[in-house]
Amino acid sequence: MDILDYAFMQRALLAAVLVGITAPAVGIYLVQRRQALMGDGIGHVAMTGVGLGFLLSWSPVWMATAVSVLGAVLMELIRWYGKTRGDIALAMLFYGGMAGGVMFINLAPTGSNANLTSYLFGSLSTVSESDVSAICILAAFVVLVTVGLRRQLFAVSQDEEFARVTGLPVRALNLLTAITAAVTVTVAMRVVGLLLVSALMVVPVAAAQQLSRSFAATFAISVAIGVSVTIGGTVTSYYQDVPPGATIVLLTIGAFVLLTALATPLARRRARAAAAAQPAGDPAECSIPATRGTGD
């Protein structure tokens, strides 16, 4: 394939695979916690890090990581203590992050809005070797956390009170989830872009849930979808000269629509089979609904 003859496409494809793995791996916990838009908020905050990177002549990826982690910690603190004013504080944090990014990058000697655009919407040709190195390190951290602590993170995401009763450090795990989401945003920003990364964290998980309710199966399917759409979007962007981030997100939404269409008749067939298996003398209204727990 001629696409692999170019070093910048080799780097872009490697970054795309890592993004396809990490974004859904974190997104499944955010979906369970009903914080699907958290990635979008962190993406706004990360803009300040990108701008500071250009202003201080440091790596925008590492600077965005530091600022994103700080923003994620603040978001968790606001969620814990913000109460009624929490939404206002979060709005100020998100909009301040956007404004700070635009301001800092315009103050930078070598910065411009064109530089910021490549981080907002993704750019294949600008993925450098240093970017790939940073992405590999950050992706390894994300995989280590999301896979190694999957049982604990799942328990906290499902029911914080139950997890607290069992002795799990709920606040520490919530904070770790937020930090991992922040790292994932910076992993994905060179391929998908800061403004679109949240879709790649959420939509593959929603698509996988159309086929399975098991956590392990949903995790595996969502990662498979993520890798497929990131590679497909990157290749399409190369041959058709279209924006990579937008292409990847549209492919992700297409996968969701397709899987939803396939899952609907399967669900109806299972329902008919379950109804047919019910004993004839047992009235439907007397049947006991399935429950999630095992208690009385």
mmCIF file with all atom_site columns, N, CA and C in Angstrom, residues 115-180:
data_model
loop_
_atom_site.group_PDB
_atom_site.id
_atom_site.type_symbol
_atom_site.label_atom_id
_atom_site.label_alt_id
_atom_site.label_comp_id
_atom_site.label_asym_id
_atom_site.label_entity_id
_atom_site.label_seq_id
_atom_site.pdbx_PDB_ins_code
_atom_site.Cartn_x
_atom_site.Cartn_y
_atom_site.Cartn_z
_atom_site.occupancy
_atom_site.B_iso_or_equiv
_atom_site.pdbx_formal_charge
_atom_site.auth_seq_id
_atom_site.auth_comp_id
_atom_site.auth_asym_id
_atom_site.auth_atom_id
_atom_site.pdbx_PDB_model_num
ATOM 1   N N  . ASN A 1 115 ? -2.264  27.007 13.735 1.00 0.00 ? 115 ASN A N  1
ATOM 2   C CA . ASN A 1 115 ? -1.699  25.984 14.607 1.00 0.00 ? 115 ASN A CA 1
ATOM 3   C C  . ASN A 1 115 ? -2.764  25.404 15.534 1.00 0.00 ? 115 ASN A C  1
ATOM 4   N N  . LEU A 1 116 ? -3.598  26.279 16.075 1.00 0.00 ? 116 LEU A N  1
ATOM 5   C CA . LEU A 1 116 ? -4.636  25.832 16.993 1.00 0.00 ? 116 LEU A CA 1
ATOM 6   C C  . LEU A 1 116 ? -5.667  24.968 16.292 1.00 0.00 ? 116 LEU A C  1
ATOM 7   N N  . THR A 1 117 ? -5.972  25.290 15.037 1.00 0.00 ? 117 THR A N  1
ATOM 8   C CA . THR A 1 117 ? -6.973  24.529 14.286 1.00 0.00 ? 117 THR A CA 1
ATOM 9   C C  . THR A 1 117 ? -6.582  23.064 14.150 1.00 0.00 ? 117 THR A C  1
ATOM 10  N N  . SER A 1 118 ? -5.295  22.783 13.945 1.00 0.00 ? 118 SER A N  1
ATOM 11  C CA . SER A 1 118 ? -4.859  21.400 13.791 1.00 0.00 ? 118 SER A CA 1
ATOM 12  C C  . SER A 1 118 ? -5.074  20.603 15.068 1.00 0.00 ? 118 SER A C  1
ATOM 13  N N  . TYR A 1 119 ? -5.048  21.274 16.225 1.00 0.00 ? 119 TYR A N  1
ATOM 14  C CA . TYR A 1 119 ? -5.308  20.592 17.490 1.00 0.00 ? 119 TYR A CA 1
ATOM 15  C C  . TYR A 1 119 ? -6.804  20.508 17.785 1.00 0.00 ? 119 TYR A C  1
ATOM 16  N N  . LEU A 1 120 ? -7.568  21.426 17.267 1.00 0.00 ? 120 LEU A N  1
ATOM 17  C CA . LEU A 1 120 ? -9.009  21.421 17.501 1.00 0.00 ? 120 LEU A CA 1
ATOM 18  C C  . LEU A 1 120 ? -9.714  20.342 16.699 1.00 0.00 ? 120 LEU A C  1
ATOM 19  N N  . PHE A 1 121 ? -9.264  20.120 15.458 1.00 0.00 ? 121 PHE A N  1
ATOM 20  C CA . PHE A 1 121 ? -9.970  19.200 14.565 1.00 0.00 ? 121 PHE A CA 1
ATOM 21  C C  . PHE A 1 121 ? -9.113  18.047 14.071 1.00 0.00 ? 121 PHE A C  1
ATOM 22  N N  . GLY A 1 122 ? -7.854  17.984 14.484 1.00 0.00 ? 122 GLY A N  1
ATOM 23  C CA . GLY A 1 122 ? -6.980  16.902 14.075 1.00 0.00 ? 122 GLY A CA 1
ATOM 24  C C  . GLY A 1 122 ? -6.266  17.213 12.773 1.00 0.00 ? 122 GLY A C  1
ATOM 25  N N  . SER A 1 123 ? -5.070  16.653 12.629 1.00 0.00 ? 123 SER A N  1
ATOM 26  C CA . SER A 1 123 ? -4.305  16.859 11.401 1.00 0.00 ? 123 SER A CA 1
ATOM 27  C C  . SER A 1 123 ? -3.304  15.720 11.256 1.00 0.00 ? 123 SER A C  1
ATOM 28  N N  . LEU A 1 124 ? -3.358  15.014 10.133 1.00 0.00 ? 124 LEU A N  1
ATOM 29  C CA . LEU A 1 124 ? -2.480  13.870 9.920  1.00 0.00 ? 124 LEU A CA 1
ATOM 30  C C  . LEU A 1 124 ? -1.039  14.290 9.652  1.00 0.00 ? 124 LEU A C  1
ATOM 31  N N  . SER A 1 125 ? -0.860  15.326 8.854  1.00 0.00 ? 125 SER A N  1
ATOM 32  C CA . SER A 1 125 ? 0.472   15.700 8.400  1.00 0.00 ? 125 SER A CA 1
ATOM 33  C C  . SER A 1 125 ? 1.327   16.318 9.493  1.00 0.00 ? 125 SER A C  1
ATOM 34  N N  . THR A 1 126 ? 0.709   16.741 10.601 1.00 0.00 ? 126 THR A N  1
ATOM 35  C CA . THR A 1 126 ? 1.466   17.419 11.649 1.00 0.00 ? 126 THR A CA 1
ATOM 36  C C  . THR A 1 126 ? 1.815   16.507 12.820 1.00 0.00 ? 126 THR A C  1
ATOM 37  N N  . VAL A 1 127 ? 1.520   15.209 12.726 1.00 0.00 ? 127 VAL A N  1
ATOM 38  C CA . VAL A 1 127 ? 1.865   14.277 13.803 1.00 0.00 ? 127 VAL A CA 1
ATOM 39  C C  . VAL A 1 127 ? 3.360   13.975 13.704 1.00 0.00 ? 127 VAL A C  1
ATOM 40  N N  . SER A 1 128 ? 4.131   14.493 14.644 1.00 0.00 ? 128 SER A N  1
ATOM 41  C CA . SER A 1 128 ? 5.591   14.343 14.599 1.00 0.00 ? 128 SER A CA 1
ATOM 42  C C  . SER A 1 128 ? 6.032   13.110 15.379 1.00 0.00 ? 128 SER A C  1
ATOM 43  N N  . GLU A 1 129 ? 7.327   12.797 15.285 1.00 0.00 ? 129 GLU A N  1
ATOM 44  C CA . GLU A 1 129 ? 7.867   11.659 16.028 1.00 0.00 ? 129 GLU A CA 1
ATOM 45  C C  . GLU A 1 129 ? 7.760   11.878 17.534 1.00 0.00 ? 129 GLU A C  1
ATOM 46  N N  . SER A 1 130 ? 7.974   13.120 17.969 1.00 0.00 ? 130 SER A N  1
ATOM 47  C CA . SER A 1 130 ? 7.841   13.414 19.404 1.00 0.00 ? 130 SER A CA 1
ATOM 48  C C  . SER A 1 130 ? 6.396   13.259 19.857 1.00 0.00 ? 130 SER A C  1
ATOM 49  N N  . ASP A 1 131 ? 5.447   13.623 18.981 1.00 0.00 ? 131 ASP A N  1
ATOM 50  C CA . ASP A 1 131 ? 4.033   13.431 19.299 1.00 0.00 ? 131 ASP A CA 1
ATOM 51  C C  . ASP A 1 131 ? 3.712   11.953 19.470 1.00 0.00 ? 131 ASP A C  1
ATOM 52  N N  . VAL A 1 132 ? 4.233   11.124 18.554 1.00 0.00 ? 132 VAL A N  1
ATOM 53  C CA . VAL A 1 132 ? 3.974   9.683  18.624 1.00 0.00 ? 132 VAL A CA 1
ATOM 54  C C  . VAL A 1 132 ? 4.559   9.099  19.905 1.00 0.00 ? 132 VAL A C  1
ATOM 55  N N  . SER A 1 133 ? 5.758   9.538  20.274 1.00 0.00 ? 133 SER A N  1
ATOM 56  C CA . SER A 1 133 ? 6.379   9.049  21.513 1.00 0.00 ? 133 SER A CA 1
ATOM 57  C C  . SER A 1 133 ? 5.523   9.402  22.724 1.00 0.00 ? 133 SER A C  1
ATOM 58  N N  . ALA A 1 134 ? 5.057   10.649 22.760 1.00 0.00 ? 134 ALA A N  1
ATOM 59  C CA . ALA A 1 134 ? 4.205   11.083 23.873 1.00 0.00 ? 134 ALA A CA 1
ATOM 60  C C  . ALA A 1 134 ? 2.894   10.308 23.884 1.00 0.00 ? 134 ALA A C  1
ATOM 61  N N  . ILE A 1 135 ? 2.310   10.107 22.710 1.00 0.00 ? 135 ILE A N  1
ATOM 62  C CA . ILE A 1 135 ? 1.037   9.380  22.617 1.00 0.00 ? 135 ILE A CA 1
ATOM 63  C C  . ILE A 1 135 ? 1.201   7.937  23.089 1.00 0.00 ? 135 ILE A C  1
ATOM 64  N N  . CYS A 1 136 ? 2.305   7.302  22.729 1.00 0.00 ? 136 CYS A N  1
ATOM 65  C CA . CYS A 1 136 ? 2.547   5.917  23.155 1.00 0.00 ? 136 CYS A CA 1
ATOM 66  C C  . CYS A 1 136 ? 2.646   5.815  24.674 1.00 0.00 ? 136 CYS A C  1
ATOM 67  N N  . ILE A 1 137 ? 3.376   6.736  25.288 1.00 0.00 ? 137 ILE A N  1
ATOM 68  C CA . ILE A 1 137 ? 3.526   6.722  26.746 1.00 0.00 ? 137 ILE A CA 1
ATOM 69  C C  . ILE A 1 137 ? 2.181   6.954  27.432 1.00 0.00 ? 137 ILE A C  1
ATOM 70  N N  . LEU A 1 138 ? 1.445   7.950  26.964 1.00 0.00 ? 138 LEU A N  1
ATOM 71  C CA . LEU A 1 138 ? 0.160   8.276  27.570 1.00 0.00 ? 138 LEU A CA 1
ATOM 72  C C  . LEU A 1 138 ? -0.853  7.158  27.348 1.00 0.00 ? 138 LEU A C  1
ATOM 73  N N  . ALA A 1 139 ? -0.842  6.561  26.156 1.00 0.00 ? 139 ALA A N  1
ATOM 74  C CA . ALA A 1 139 ? -1.769  5.462  25.869 1.00 0.00 ? 139 ALA A CA 1
ATOM 75  C C  . ALA A 1 139 ? -1.480  4.256  26.754 1.00 0.00 ? 139 ALA A C  1
ATOM 76  N N  . ALA A 1 140 ? -0.196  3.988  27.032 1.00 0.00 ? 140 ALA A N  1
ATOM 77  C CA . ALA A 1 140 ? 0.155   2.877  27.915 1.00 0.00 ? 140 ALA A CA 1
ATOM 78  C C  . ALA A 1 140 ? -0.414  3.104  29.311 1.00 0.00 ? 140 ALA A C  1
ATOM 79  N N  . PHE A 1 141 ? -0.353  4.334  29.784 1.00 0.00 ? 141 PHE A N  1
ATOM 80  C CA . PHE A 1 141 ? -0.938  4.662  31.092 1.00 0.00 ? 141 PHE A CA 1
ATOM 81  C C  . PHE A 1 141 ? -2.442  4.422  31.094 1.00 0.00 ? 141 PHE A C  1
ATOM 82  N N  . VAL A 1 142 ? -3.124  4.861  30.041 1.00 0.00 ? 142 VAL A N  1
ATOM 83  C CA . VAL A 1 142 ? -4.580  4.706  29.956 1.00 0.00 ? 142 VAL A CA 1
ATOM 84  C C  . VAL A 1 142 ? -4.972  3.231  29.952 1.00 0.00 ? 142 VAL A C  1
ATOM 85  N N  . VAL A 1 143 ? -4.290  2.436  29.149 1.00 0.00 ? 143 VAL A N  1
ATOM 86  C CA . VAL A 1 143 ? -4.601  0.999  29.081 1.00 0.00 ? 143 VAL A CA 1
ATOM 87  C C  . VAL A 1 143 ? -4.323  0.315  30.417 1.00 0.00 ? 143 VAL A C  1
ATOM 88  N N  . LEU A 1 144 ? -3.227  0.688  31.056 1.00 0.00 ? 144 LEU A N  1
ATOM 89  C CA . LEU A 1 144 ? -2.883  0.097  32.345 1.00 0.00 ? 144 LEU A CA 1
ATOM 90  C C  . LEU A 1 144 ? -3.974  0.358  33.375 1.00 0.00 ? 144 LEU A C  1
ATOM 91  N N  . VAL A 1 145 ? -4.495  1.584  33.405 1.00 0.00 ? 145 VAL A N  1
ATOM 92  C CA . VAL A 1 145 ? -5.528  1.938  34.380 1.00 0.00 ? 145 VAL A CA 1
ATOM 93  C C  . VAL A 1 145 ? -6.862  1.290  34.036 1.00 0.00 ? 145 VAL A C  1
ATOM 94  N N  . THR A 1 146 ? -7.302  1.426  32.785 1.00 0.00 ? 146 THR A N  1
ATOM 95  C CA . THR A 1 146 ? -8.645  0.972  32.412 1.00 0.00 ? 146 THR A CA 1
ATOM 96  C C  . THR A 1 146 ? -8.782  -0.545 32.410 1.00 0.00 ? 146 THR A C  1
ATOM 97  N N  . VAL A 1 147 ? -7.689  -1.259 32.143 1.00 0.00 ? 147 VAL A N  1
ATOM 98  C CA . VAL A 1 147 ? -7.728  -2.719 32.144 1.00 0.00 ? 147 VAL A CA 1
ATOM 99  C C  . VAL A 1 147 ? -7.327  -3.277 33.511 1.00 0.00 ? 147 VAL A C  1
ATOM 100 N N  . GLY A 1 148 ? -6.270  -2.735 34.073 1.00 0.00 ? 148 GLY A N  1
ATOM 101 C CA . GLY A 1 148 ? -5.782  -3.249 35.344 1.00 0.00 ? 148 GLY A CA 1
ATOM 102 C C  . GLY A 1 148 ? -6.724  -3.013 36.508 1.00 0.00 ? 148 GLY A C  1
ATOM 103 N N  . LEU A 1 149 ? -7.464  -1.909 36.478 1.00 0.00 ? 149 LEU A N  1
ATOM 104 C CA . LEU A 1 149 ? -8.390  -1.576 37.569 1.00 0.00 ? 149 LEU A CA 1
ATOM 105 C C  . LEU A 1 149 ? -9.842  -1.657 37.103 1.00 0.00 ? 149 LEU A C  1
ATOM 106 N N  . ARG A 1 150 ? -10.118 -2.493 36.114 1.00 0.00 ? 150 ARG A N  1
ATOM 107 C CA . ARG A 1 150 ? -11.453 -2.510 35.527 1.00 0.00 ? 150 ARG A CA 1
ATOM 108 C C  . ARG A 1 150 ? -12.536 -2.902 36.540 1.00 0.00 ? 150 ARG A C  1
ATOM 109 N N  . ARG A 1 151 ? -12.248 -3.847 37.431 1.00 0.00 ? 151 ARG A N  1
ATOM 110 C CA . ARG A 1 151 ? -13.259 -4.264 38.404 1.00 0.00 ? 151 ARG A CA 1
ATOM 111 C C  . ARG A 1 151 ? -13.599 -3.140 39.377 1.00 0.00 ? 151 ARG A C  1
ATOM 112 N N  . GLN A 1 152 ? -12.573 -2.477 39.876 1.00 0.00 ? 152 GLN A N  1
ATOM 113 C CA . GLN A 1 152 ? -12.805 -1.385 40.826 1.00 0.00 ? 152 GLN A CA 1
ATOM 114 C C  . GLN A 1 152 ? -13.503 -0.195 40.150 1.00 0.00 ? 152 GLN A C  1
ATOM 115 N N  . LEU A 1 153 ? -13.039 0.166  38.964 1.00 0.00 ? 153 LEU A N  1
ATOM 116 C CA . LEU A 1 153 ? -13.637 1.297  38.260 1.00 0.00 ? 153 LEU A CA 1
ATOM 117 C C  . LEU A 1 153 ? -15.083 1.005  37.870 1.00 0.00 ? 153 LEU A C  1
ATOM 118 N N  . PHE A 1 154 ? -15.343 -0.239 37.470 1.00 0.00 ? 154 PHE A N  1
ATOM 119 C CA . PHE A 1 154 ? -16.714 -0.604 37.121 1.00 0.00 ? 154 PHE A CA 1
ATOM 120 C C  . PHE A 1 154 ? -17.625 -0.533 38.338 1.00 0.00 ? 154 PHE A C  1
ATOM 121 N N  . ALA A 1 155 ? -17.144 -1.018 39.489 1.00 0.00 ? 155 ALA A N  1
ATOM 122 C CA . ALA A 1 155 ? -17.959 -0.986 40.702 1.00 0.00 ? 155 ALA A CA 1
ATOM 123 C C  . ALA A 1 155 ? -18.307 0.444  41.100 1.00 0.00 ? 155 ALA A C  1
ATOM 124 N N  . VAL A 1 156 ? -17.333 1.331  41.023 1.00 0.00 ? 156 VAL A N  1
ATOM 125 C CA . VAL A 1 156 ? -17.581 2.733  41.382 1.00 0.00 ? 156 VAL A CA 1
ATOM 126 C C  . VAL A 1 156 ? -18.506 3.394  40.370 1.00 0.00 ? 156 VAL A C  1
ATOM 127 N N  . SER A 1 157 ? -18.334 3.065  39.102 1.00 0.00 ? 157 SER A N  1
ATOM 128 C CA . SER A 1 157 ? -19.183 3.665  38.058 1.00 0.00 ? 157 SER A CA 1
ATOM 129 C C  . SER A 1 157 ? -20.628 3.217  38.176 1.00 0.00 ? 157 SER A C  1
ATOM 130 N N  . GLN A 1 158 ? -20.855 1.979  38.607 1.00 0.00 ? 158 GLN A N  1
ATOM 131 C CA . GLN A 1 158 ? -22.202 1.450  38.726 1.00 0.00 ? 158 GLN A CA 1
ATOM 132 C C  . GLN A 1 158 ? -22.927 1.983  39.958 1.00 0.00 ? 158 GLN A C  1
ATOM 133 N N  . ASP A 1 159 ? -22.274 1.940  41.114 1.00 0.00 ? 159 ASP A N  1
ATOM 134 C CA . ASP A 1 159 ? -22.947 2.322  42.359 1.00 0.00 ? 159 ASP A CA 1
ATOM 135 C C  . ASP A 1 159 ? -21.896 2.782  43.357 1.00 0.00 ? 159 ASP A C  1
ATOM 136 N N  . GLU A 1 160 ? -21.763 4.083  43.519 1.00 0.00 ? 160 GLU A N  1
ATOM 137 C CA . GLU A 1 160 ? -20.742 4.623  44.411 1.00 0.00 ? 160 GLU A CA 1
ATOM 138 C C  . GLU A 1 160 ? -20.979 4.224  45.865 1.00 0.00 ? 160 GLU A C  1
ATOM 139 N N  . GLU A 1 161 ? -22.239 4.236  46.293 1.00 0.00 ? 161 GLU A N  1
ATOM 140 C CA . GLU A 1 161 ? -22.534 3.910  47.682 1.00 0.00 ? 161 GLU A CA 1
ATOM 141 C C  . GLU A 1 161 ? -22.167 2.463  47.998 1.00 0.00 ? 161 GLU A C  1
ATOM 142 N N  . PHE A 1 162 ? -22.536 1.554  47.092 1.00 0.00 ? 162 PHE A N  1
ATOM 143 C CA . PHE A 1 162 ? -22.192 0.141  47.302 1.00 0.00 ? 162 PHE A CA 1
ATOM 144 C C  . PHE A 1 162 ? -20.679 -0.044 47.308 1.00 0.00 ? 162 PHE A C  1
ATOM 145 N N  . ALA A 1 163 ? -19.988 0.632  46.393 1.00 0.00 ? 163 ALA A N  1
ATOM 146 C CA . ALA A 1 163 ? -18.530 0.533  46.331 1.00 0.00 ? 163 ALA A CA 1
ATOM 147 C C  . ALA A 1 163 ? -17.895 1.061  47.612 1.00 0.00 ? 163 ALA A C  1
ATOM 148 N N  . ARG A 1 164 ? -18.467 2.132  48.155 1.00 0.00 ? 164 ARG A N  1
ATOM 149 C CA . ARG A 1 164 ? -17.929 2.691  49.402 1.00 0.00 ? 164 ARG A CA 1
ATOM 150 C C  . ARG A 1 164 ? -18.125 1.723  50.568 1.00 0.00 ? 164 ARG A C  1
ATOM 151 N N  . VAL A 1 165 ? -19.283 1.060  50.606 1.00 0.00 ? 165 VAL A N  1
ATOM 152 C CA . VAL A 1 165 ? -19.560 0.100  51.670 1.00 0.00 ? 165 VAL A CA 1
ATOM 153 C C  . VAL A 1 165 ? -18.590 -1.083 51.603 1.00 0.00 ? 165 VAL A C  1
ATOM 154 N N  . THR A 1 166 ? -18.222 -1.486 50.403 1.00 0.00 ? 166 THR A N  1
ATOM 155 C CA . THR A 1 166 ? -17.307 -2.625 50.250 1.00 0.00 ? 166 THR A CA 1
ATOM 156 C C  . THR A 1 166 ? -15.854 -2.255 50.558 1.00 0.00 ? 166 THR A C  1
ATOM 157 N N  . GLY A 1 167 ? -15.603 -0.983 50.819 1.00 0.00 ? 167 GLY A N  1
ATOM 158 C CA . GLY A 1 167 ? -14.260 -0.574 51.221 1.00 0.00 ? 167 GLY A CA 1
ATOM 159 C C  . GLY A 1 167 ? -13.406 0.008  50.121 1.00 0.00 ? 167 GLY A C  1
ATOM 160 N N  . LEU A 1 168 ? -13.974 0.219  48.931 1.00 0.00 ? 168 LEU A N  1
ATOM 161 C CA . LEU A 1 168 ? -13.191 0.790  47.841 1.00 0.00 ? 168 LEU A CA 1
ATOM 162 C C  . LEU A 1 168 ? -12.961 2.286  48.072 1.00 0.00 ? 168 LEU A C  1
ATOM 163 N N  . PRO A 1 169 ? -11.791 2.816  47.704 1.00 0.00 ? 169 PRO A N  1
ATOM 164 C CA . PRO A 1 169 ? -11.533 4.258  47.826 1.00 0.00 ? 169 PRO A CA 1
ATOM 165 C C  . PRO A 1 169 ? -12.248 5.023  46.696 1.00 0.00 ? 169 PRO A C  1
ATOM 166 N N  . VAL A 1 170 ? -13.504 5.328  46.895 1.00 0.00 ? 170 VAL A N  1
ATOM 167 C CA . VAL A 1 170 ? -14.355 5.858  45.829 1.00 0.00 ? 170 VAL A CA 1
ATOM 168 C C  . VAL A 1 170 ? -13.819 7.164  45.272 1.00 0.00 ? 170 VAL A C  1
ATOM 169 N N  . ARG A 1 171 ? -13.472 8.082  46.142 1.00 0.00 ? 171 ARG A N  1
ATOM 170 C CA . ARG A 1 171 ? -13.009 9.385  45.658 1.00 0.00 ? 171 ARG A CA 1
ATOM 171 C C  . ARG A 1 171 ? -11.696 9.263  44.897 1.00 0.00 ? 171 ARG A C  1
ATOM 172 N N  . ALA A 1 172 ? -10.818 8.434  45.377 1.00 0.00 ? 172 ALA A N  1
ATOM 173 C CA . ALA A 1 172 ? -9.542  8.241  44.672 1.00 0.00 ? 172 ALA A CA 1
ATOM 174 C C  . ALA A 1 172 ? -9.768  7.617  43.304 1.00 0.00 ? 172 ALA A C  1
ATOM 175 N N  . LEU A 1 173 ? -10.682 6.665  43.201 1.00 0.00 ? 173 LEU A N  1
ATOM 176 C CA . LEU A 1 173 ? -10.968 6.026  41.917 1.00 0.00 ? 173 LEU A CA 1
ATOM 177 C C  . LEU A 1 173 ? -11.676 6.988  40.974 1.00 0.00 ? 173 LEU A C  1
ATOM 178 N N  . ASN A 1 174 ? -12.579 7.815  41.505 1.00 0.00 ? 174 ASN A N  1
ATOM 179 C CA . ASN A 1 174 ? -13.227 8.833  40.671 1.00 0.00 ? 174 ASN A CA 1
ATOM 180 C C  . ASN A 1 174 ? -12.197 9.821  40.131 1.00 0.00 ? 174 ASN A C  1
ATOM 181 N N  . LEU A 1 175 ? -11.275 10.209 40.984 1.00 0.00 ? 175 LEU A N  1
ATOM 182 C CA . LEU A 1 175 ? -10.224 11.133 40.563 1.00 0.00 ? 175 LEU A CA 1
ATOM 183 C C  . LEU A 1 175 ? -9.327  10.493 39.519 1.00 0.00 ? 175 LEU A C  1
ATOM 184 N N  . LEU A 1 176 ? -9.014  9.217  39.693 1.00 0.00 ? 176 LEU A N  1
ATOM 185 C CA . LEU A 1 176 ? -8.188  8.508  38.718 1.00 0.00 ? 176 LEU A CA 1
ATOM 186 C C  . LEU A 1 176 ? -8.906  8.398  37.372 1.00 0.00 ? 176 LEU A C  1
ATOM 187 N N  . THR A 1 177 ? -10.224 8.168  37.406 1.00 0.00 ? 177 THR A N  1
ATOM 188 C CA . THR A 1 177 ? -10.990 8.112  36.158 1.00 0.00 ? 177 THR A CA 1
ATOM 189 C C  . THR A 1 177 ? -10.940 9.449  35.431 1.00 0.00 ? 177 THR A C  1
ATOM 190 N N  . ALA A 1 178 ? -11.099 10.539 36.181 1.00 0.00 ? 178 ALA A N  1
ATOM 191 C CA . ALA A 1 178 ? -11.055 11.868 35.580 1.00 0.00 ? 178 ALA A CA 1
ATOM 192 C C  . ALA A 1 178 ? -9.679  12.160 34.982 1.00 0.00 ? 178 ALA A C  1
ATOM 193 N N  . ILE A 1 179 ? -8.621  11.800 35.696 1.00 0.00 ? 179 ILE A N  1
ATOM 194 C CA . ILE A 1 179 ? -7.266  12.022 35.196 1.00 0.00 ? 179 ILE A CA 1
ATOM 195 C C  . ILE A 1 179 ? -7.011  11.182 33.946 1.00 0.00 ? 179 ILE A C  1
ATOM 196 N N  . THR A 1 180 ? -7.488  9.938  33.953 1.00 0.00 ? 180 THR A N  1
ATOM 197 C CA . THR A 1 180 ? -7.320  9.072  32.779 1.00 0.00 ? 180 THR A CA 1
ATOM 198 C C  . THR A 1 180 ? -8.072  9.627  31.584 1.00 0.00 ? 180 THR A C  1
#
